[in-house]
mmCIF file of C-alpha atoms in Angstrom:
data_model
loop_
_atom_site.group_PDB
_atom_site.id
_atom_site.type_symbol
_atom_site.label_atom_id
_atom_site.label_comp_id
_atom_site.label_asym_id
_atom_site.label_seq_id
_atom_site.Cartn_x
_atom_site.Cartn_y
_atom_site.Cartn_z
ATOM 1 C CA UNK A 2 0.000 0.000 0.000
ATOM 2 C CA UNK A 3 1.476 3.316 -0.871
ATOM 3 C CA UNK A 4 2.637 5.922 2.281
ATOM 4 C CA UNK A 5 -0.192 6.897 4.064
ATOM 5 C CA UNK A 6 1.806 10.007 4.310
ATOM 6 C CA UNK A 7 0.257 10.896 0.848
ATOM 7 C CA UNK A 8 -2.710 12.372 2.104
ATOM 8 C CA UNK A 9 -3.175 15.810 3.516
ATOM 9 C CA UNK A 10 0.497 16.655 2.199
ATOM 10 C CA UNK A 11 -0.231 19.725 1.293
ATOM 11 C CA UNK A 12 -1.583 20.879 4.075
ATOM 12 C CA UNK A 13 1.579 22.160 6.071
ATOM 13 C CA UNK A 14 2.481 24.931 3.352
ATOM 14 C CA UNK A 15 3.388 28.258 4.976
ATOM 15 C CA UNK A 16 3.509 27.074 8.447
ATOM 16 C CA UNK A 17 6.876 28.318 9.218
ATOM 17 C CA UNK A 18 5.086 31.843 9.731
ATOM 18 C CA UNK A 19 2.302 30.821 11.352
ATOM 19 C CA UNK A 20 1.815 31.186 15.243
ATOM 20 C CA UNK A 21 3.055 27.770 17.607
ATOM 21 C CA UNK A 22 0.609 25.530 19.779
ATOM 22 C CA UNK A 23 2.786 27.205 22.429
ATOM 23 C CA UNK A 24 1.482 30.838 21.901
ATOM 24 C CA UNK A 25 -2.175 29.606 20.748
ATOM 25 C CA UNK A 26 -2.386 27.359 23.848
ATOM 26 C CA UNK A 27 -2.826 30.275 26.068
ATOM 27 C CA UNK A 28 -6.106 31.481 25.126
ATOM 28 C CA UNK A 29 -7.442 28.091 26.603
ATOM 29 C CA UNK A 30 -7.784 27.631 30.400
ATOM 30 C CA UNK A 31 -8.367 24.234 30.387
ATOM 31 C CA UNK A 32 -4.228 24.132 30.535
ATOM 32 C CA UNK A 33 -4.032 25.365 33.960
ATOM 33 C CA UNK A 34 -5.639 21.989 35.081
ATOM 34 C CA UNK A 35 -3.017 20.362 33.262
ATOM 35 C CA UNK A 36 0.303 22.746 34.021
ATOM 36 C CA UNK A 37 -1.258 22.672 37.995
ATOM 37 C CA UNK A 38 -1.363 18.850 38.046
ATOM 38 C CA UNK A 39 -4.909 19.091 39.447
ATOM 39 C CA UNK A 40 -6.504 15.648 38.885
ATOM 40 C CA UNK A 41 -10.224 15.405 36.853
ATOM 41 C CA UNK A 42 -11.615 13.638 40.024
ATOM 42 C CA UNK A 43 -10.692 16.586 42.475
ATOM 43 C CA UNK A 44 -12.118 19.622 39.966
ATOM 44 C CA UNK A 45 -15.893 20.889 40.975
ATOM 45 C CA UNK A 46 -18.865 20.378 38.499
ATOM 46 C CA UNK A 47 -18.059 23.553 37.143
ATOM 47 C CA UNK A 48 -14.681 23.249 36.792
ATOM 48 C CA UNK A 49 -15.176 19.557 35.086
ATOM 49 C CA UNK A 50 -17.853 21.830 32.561
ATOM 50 C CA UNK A 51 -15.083 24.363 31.978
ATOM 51 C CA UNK A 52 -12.691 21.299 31.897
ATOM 52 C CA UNK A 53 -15.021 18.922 28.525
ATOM 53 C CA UNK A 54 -15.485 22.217 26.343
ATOM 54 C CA UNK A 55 -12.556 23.704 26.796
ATOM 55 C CA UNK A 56 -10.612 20.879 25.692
ATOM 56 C CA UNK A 57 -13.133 19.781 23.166
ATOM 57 C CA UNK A 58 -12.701 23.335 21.610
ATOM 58 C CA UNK A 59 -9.005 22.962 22.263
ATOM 59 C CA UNK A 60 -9.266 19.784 20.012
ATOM 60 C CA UNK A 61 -11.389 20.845 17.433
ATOM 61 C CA UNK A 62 -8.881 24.390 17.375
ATOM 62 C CA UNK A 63 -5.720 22.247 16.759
ATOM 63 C CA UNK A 64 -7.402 20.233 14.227
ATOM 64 C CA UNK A 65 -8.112 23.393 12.372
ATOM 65 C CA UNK A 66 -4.531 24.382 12.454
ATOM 66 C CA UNK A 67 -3.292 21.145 11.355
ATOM 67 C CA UNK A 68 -5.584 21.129 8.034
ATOM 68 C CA UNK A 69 -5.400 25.099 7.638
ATOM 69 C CA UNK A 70 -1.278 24.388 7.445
ATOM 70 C CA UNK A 71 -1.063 26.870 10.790
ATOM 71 C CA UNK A 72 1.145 24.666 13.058
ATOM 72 C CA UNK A 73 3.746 22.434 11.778
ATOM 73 C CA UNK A 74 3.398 18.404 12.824
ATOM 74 C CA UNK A 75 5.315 17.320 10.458
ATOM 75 C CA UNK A 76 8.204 16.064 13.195
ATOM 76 C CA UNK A 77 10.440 14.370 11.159
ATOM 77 C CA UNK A 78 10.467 17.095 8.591
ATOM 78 C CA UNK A 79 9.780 14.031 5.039
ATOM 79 C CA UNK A 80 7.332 17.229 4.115
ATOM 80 C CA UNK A 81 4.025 15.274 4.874
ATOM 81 C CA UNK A 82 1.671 14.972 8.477
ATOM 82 C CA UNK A 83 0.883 11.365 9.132
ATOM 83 C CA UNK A 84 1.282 8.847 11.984
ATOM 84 C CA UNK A 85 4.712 8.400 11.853
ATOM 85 C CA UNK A 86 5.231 11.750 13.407
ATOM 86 C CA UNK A 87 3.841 10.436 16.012
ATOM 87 C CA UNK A 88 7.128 8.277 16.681
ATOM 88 C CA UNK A 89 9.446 11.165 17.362
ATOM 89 C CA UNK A 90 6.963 12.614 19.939
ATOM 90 C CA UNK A 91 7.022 9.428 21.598
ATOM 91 C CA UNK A 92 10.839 9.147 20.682
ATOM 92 C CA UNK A 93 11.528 12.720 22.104
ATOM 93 C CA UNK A 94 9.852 11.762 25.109
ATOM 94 C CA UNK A 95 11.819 8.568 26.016
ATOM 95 C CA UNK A 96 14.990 10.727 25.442
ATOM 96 C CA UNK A 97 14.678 13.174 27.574
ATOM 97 C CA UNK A 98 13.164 10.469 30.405
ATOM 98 C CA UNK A 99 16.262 8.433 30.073
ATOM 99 C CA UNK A 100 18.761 11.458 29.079
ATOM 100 C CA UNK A 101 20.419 9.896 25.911
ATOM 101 C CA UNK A 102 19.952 10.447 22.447
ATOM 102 C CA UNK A 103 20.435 8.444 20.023
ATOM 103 C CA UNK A 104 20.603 9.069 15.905
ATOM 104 C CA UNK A 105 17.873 6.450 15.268
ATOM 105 C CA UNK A 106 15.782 4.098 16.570
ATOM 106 C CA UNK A 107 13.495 1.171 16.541
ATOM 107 C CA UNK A 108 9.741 0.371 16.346
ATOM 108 C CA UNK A 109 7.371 -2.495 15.492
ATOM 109 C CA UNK A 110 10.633 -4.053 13.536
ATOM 110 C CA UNK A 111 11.291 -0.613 11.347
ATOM 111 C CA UNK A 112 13.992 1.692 12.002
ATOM 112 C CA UNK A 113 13.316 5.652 12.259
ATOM 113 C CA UNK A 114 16.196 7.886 11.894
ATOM 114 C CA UNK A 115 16.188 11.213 14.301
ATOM 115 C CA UNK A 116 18.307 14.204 14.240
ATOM 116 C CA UNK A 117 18.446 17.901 16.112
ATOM 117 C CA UNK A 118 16.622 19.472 13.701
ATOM 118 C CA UNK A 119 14.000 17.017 13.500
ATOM 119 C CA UNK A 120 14.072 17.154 17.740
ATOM 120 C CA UNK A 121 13.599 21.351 17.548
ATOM 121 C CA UNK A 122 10.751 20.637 15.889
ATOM 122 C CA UNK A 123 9.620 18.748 18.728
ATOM 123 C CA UNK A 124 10.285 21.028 20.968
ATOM 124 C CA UNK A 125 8.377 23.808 19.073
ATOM 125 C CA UNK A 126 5.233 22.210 18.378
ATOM 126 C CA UNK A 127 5.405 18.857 20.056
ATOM 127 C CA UNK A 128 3.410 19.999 23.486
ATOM 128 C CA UNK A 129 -0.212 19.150 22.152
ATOM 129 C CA UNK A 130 -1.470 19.033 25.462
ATOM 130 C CA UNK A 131 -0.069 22.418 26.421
ATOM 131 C CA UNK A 132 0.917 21.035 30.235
ATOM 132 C CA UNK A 133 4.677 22.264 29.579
ATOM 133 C CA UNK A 134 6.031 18.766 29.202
ATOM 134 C CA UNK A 135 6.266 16.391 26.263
ATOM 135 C CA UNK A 136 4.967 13.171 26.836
ATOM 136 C CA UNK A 137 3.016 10.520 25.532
ATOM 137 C CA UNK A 138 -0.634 12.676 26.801
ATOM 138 C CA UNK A 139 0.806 14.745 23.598
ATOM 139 C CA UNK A 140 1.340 11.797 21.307
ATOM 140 C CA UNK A 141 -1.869 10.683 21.652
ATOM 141 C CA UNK A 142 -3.774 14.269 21.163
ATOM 142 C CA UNK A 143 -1.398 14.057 18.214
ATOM 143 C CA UNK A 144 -2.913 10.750 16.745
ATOM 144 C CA UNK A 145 -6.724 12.493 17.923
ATOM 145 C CA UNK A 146 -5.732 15.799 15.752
ATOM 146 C CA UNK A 147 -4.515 14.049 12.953
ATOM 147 C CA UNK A 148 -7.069 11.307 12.178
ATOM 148 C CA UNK A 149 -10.251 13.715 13.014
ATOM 149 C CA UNK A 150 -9.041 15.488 9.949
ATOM 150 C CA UNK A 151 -10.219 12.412 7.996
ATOM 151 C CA UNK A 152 -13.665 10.870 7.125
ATOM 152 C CA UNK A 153 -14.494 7.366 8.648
ATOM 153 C CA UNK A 154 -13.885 4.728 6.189
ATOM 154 C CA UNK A 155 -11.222 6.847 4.128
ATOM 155 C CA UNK A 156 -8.382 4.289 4.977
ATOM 156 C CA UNK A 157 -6.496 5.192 1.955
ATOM 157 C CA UNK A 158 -6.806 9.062 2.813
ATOM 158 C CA UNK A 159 -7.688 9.984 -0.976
ATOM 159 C CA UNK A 160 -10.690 11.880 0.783
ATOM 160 C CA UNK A 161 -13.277 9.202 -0.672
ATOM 161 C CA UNK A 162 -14.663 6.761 0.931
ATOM 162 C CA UNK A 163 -15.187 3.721 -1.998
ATOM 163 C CA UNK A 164 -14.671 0.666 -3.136
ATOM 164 C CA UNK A 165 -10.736 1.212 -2.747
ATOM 165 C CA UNK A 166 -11.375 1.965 0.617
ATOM 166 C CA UNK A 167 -13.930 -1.480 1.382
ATOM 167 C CA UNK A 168 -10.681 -3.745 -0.814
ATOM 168 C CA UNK A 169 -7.579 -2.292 1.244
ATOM 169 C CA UNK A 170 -9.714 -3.120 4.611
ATOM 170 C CA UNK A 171 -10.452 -6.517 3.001
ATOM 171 C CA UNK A 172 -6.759 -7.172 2.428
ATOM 172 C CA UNK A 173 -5.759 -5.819 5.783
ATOM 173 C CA UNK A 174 -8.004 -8.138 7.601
ATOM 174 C CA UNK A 175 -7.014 -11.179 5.480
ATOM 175 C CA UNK A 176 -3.510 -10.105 6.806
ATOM 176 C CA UNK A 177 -4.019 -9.512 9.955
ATOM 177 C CA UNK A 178 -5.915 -13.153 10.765
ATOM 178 C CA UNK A 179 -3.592 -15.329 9.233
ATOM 179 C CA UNK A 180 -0.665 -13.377 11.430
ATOM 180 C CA UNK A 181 1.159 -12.153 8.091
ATOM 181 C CA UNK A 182 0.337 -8.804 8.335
ATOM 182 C CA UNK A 183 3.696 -5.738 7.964
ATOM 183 C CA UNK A 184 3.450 -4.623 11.338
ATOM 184 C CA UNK A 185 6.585 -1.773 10.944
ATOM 185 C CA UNK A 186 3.667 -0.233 8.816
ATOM 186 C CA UNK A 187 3.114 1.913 11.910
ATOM 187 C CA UNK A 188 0.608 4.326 9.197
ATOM 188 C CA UNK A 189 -1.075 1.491 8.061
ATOM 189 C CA UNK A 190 -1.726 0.320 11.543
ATOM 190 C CA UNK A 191 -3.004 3.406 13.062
ATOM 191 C CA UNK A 192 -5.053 4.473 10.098
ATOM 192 C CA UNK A 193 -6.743 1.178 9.955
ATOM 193 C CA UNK A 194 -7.048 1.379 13.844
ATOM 194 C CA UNK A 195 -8.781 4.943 13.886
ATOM 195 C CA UNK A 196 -11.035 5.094 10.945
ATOM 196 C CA UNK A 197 -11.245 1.662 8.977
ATOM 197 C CA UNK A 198 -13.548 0.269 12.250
ATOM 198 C CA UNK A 199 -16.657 1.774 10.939
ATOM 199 C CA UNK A 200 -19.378 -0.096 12.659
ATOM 200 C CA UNK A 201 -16.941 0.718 16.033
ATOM 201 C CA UNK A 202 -16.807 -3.073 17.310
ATOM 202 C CA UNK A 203 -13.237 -2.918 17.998
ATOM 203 C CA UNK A 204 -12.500 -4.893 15.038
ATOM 204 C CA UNK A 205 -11.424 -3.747 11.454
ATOM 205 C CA UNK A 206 -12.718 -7.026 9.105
ATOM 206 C CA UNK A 207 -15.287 -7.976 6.637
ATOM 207 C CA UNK A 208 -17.830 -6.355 8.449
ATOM 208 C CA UNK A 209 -16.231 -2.783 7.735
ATOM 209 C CA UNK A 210 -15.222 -3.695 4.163
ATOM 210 C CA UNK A 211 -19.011 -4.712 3.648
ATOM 211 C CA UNK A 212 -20.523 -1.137 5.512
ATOM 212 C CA UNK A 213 -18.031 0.716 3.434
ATOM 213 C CA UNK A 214 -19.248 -0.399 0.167
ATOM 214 C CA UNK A 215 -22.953 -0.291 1.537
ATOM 215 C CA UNK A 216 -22.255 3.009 1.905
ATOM 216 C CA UNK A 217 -20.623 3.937 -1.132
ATOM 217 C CA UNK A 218 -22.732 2.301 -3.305
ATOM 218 C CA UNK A 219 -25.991 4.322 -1.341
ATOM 219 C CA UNK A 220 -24.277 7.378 -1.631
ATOM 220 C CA UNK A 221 -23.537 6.799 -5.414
ATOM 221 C CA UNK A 222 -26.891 6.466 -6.365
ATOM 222 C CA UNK A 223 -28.405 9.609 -4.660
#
């Protein structure tokens, strides 16, 4: 299956200029729960209130960035926004716990190279959360951002949901249940994960394939 990395590419143009989650985090006071270390459980009704739509708008806010081009996710810097970015968050993260870098590393059997530039970035735009530490609360609002920018069922991100869509679920699942699926496709893995279960059973299989192309073939004849 070609990069999942195809889709959205363009959507990072001018993003050099634009403001950082840093600066745009600060008009959201959902944060201070976060940067305080107050825990959900101890926060009053209100607060909790304040808490949901604040970091629902938060959410929906970075989201926008992401597909408007205004902040710049694309952490190892290959020019696209796709899961794999997700790596160096996580990447960055285990660094700085363990206080050694390293010039590449390894995950689900596929080897991802890292370098200081690629790290800066990181550090600019890496703090989804906005608590003032990188961790892996950031890599998954990452992952969150990221696939809400796609429609359910698009598993190819071409921005269609179709028959293409139904056959690559097919031939994931027929992968993935005789054991021979790629699993250092980390994209392939995460897209299928977060919108190829359409029918949200916990499952991507035949069931998916078949609602997909239900679907499509509805919405082809209206």
């Amino acid at each position: 299956m070609k990069k999942t990395a195809i889709l959205l590419s363009a959507l990072i143009a001018g993003a050099l200029a634009a403001p950082t989650v840093a600066q745009a985090k600060n008009d959201y006071p959902v944060f201070r729960y976060w940067a305080e270390g107050i825990p959900y459980s101890e926060l009053s009704d209100e607060e909790k209130l304040v808490y949901t739509e604040e970091l629902a708008v938060w959410r929906a806010r970075l989201t926008e960035g992401y597909v408007s081009g205004e902040y710049d996710l694309d952490f190892n810097l290959d020019g696209v926004v796709d899961p794999t970015d997700n790596l160096y968050i996580l990447q960055y993260y285990a660094e700085k716990s363990m206080g050694t870098k390293r010039d590449a590393f390894l995950y689900r059997r596929k080897t991802y190279t890292i370098t200081d530039e690629m790290r800066a970035r990181v550090e600019e735009d890496g703090d989804i959360t906005g608590d003032g530490c990188i961790d892996a609360k950031d890599s998954t609002n990452f992952l969150i951002t990221i696939t809400s920018a796609m429609k359910q069922g698009d598993v190819n991100g071409d921005g269609i949901v179709d028959a293409r869509d139904a056959s690559q679920v097919l031939a994931y699942y027929a992968a993935t249940s005789v054991g021979k699926d790629d699993d250092s496709d980390y994209n392939t893995w995460v897209i299928m994960g977060s919108v190829g279960d359409v029918n949200s059973d916990g499952y991507v299989d035949a069931k998916d394939a078949s609602f997909i192309l239900s679907e499509y073939s509805a919405n082809s004849t209206r």
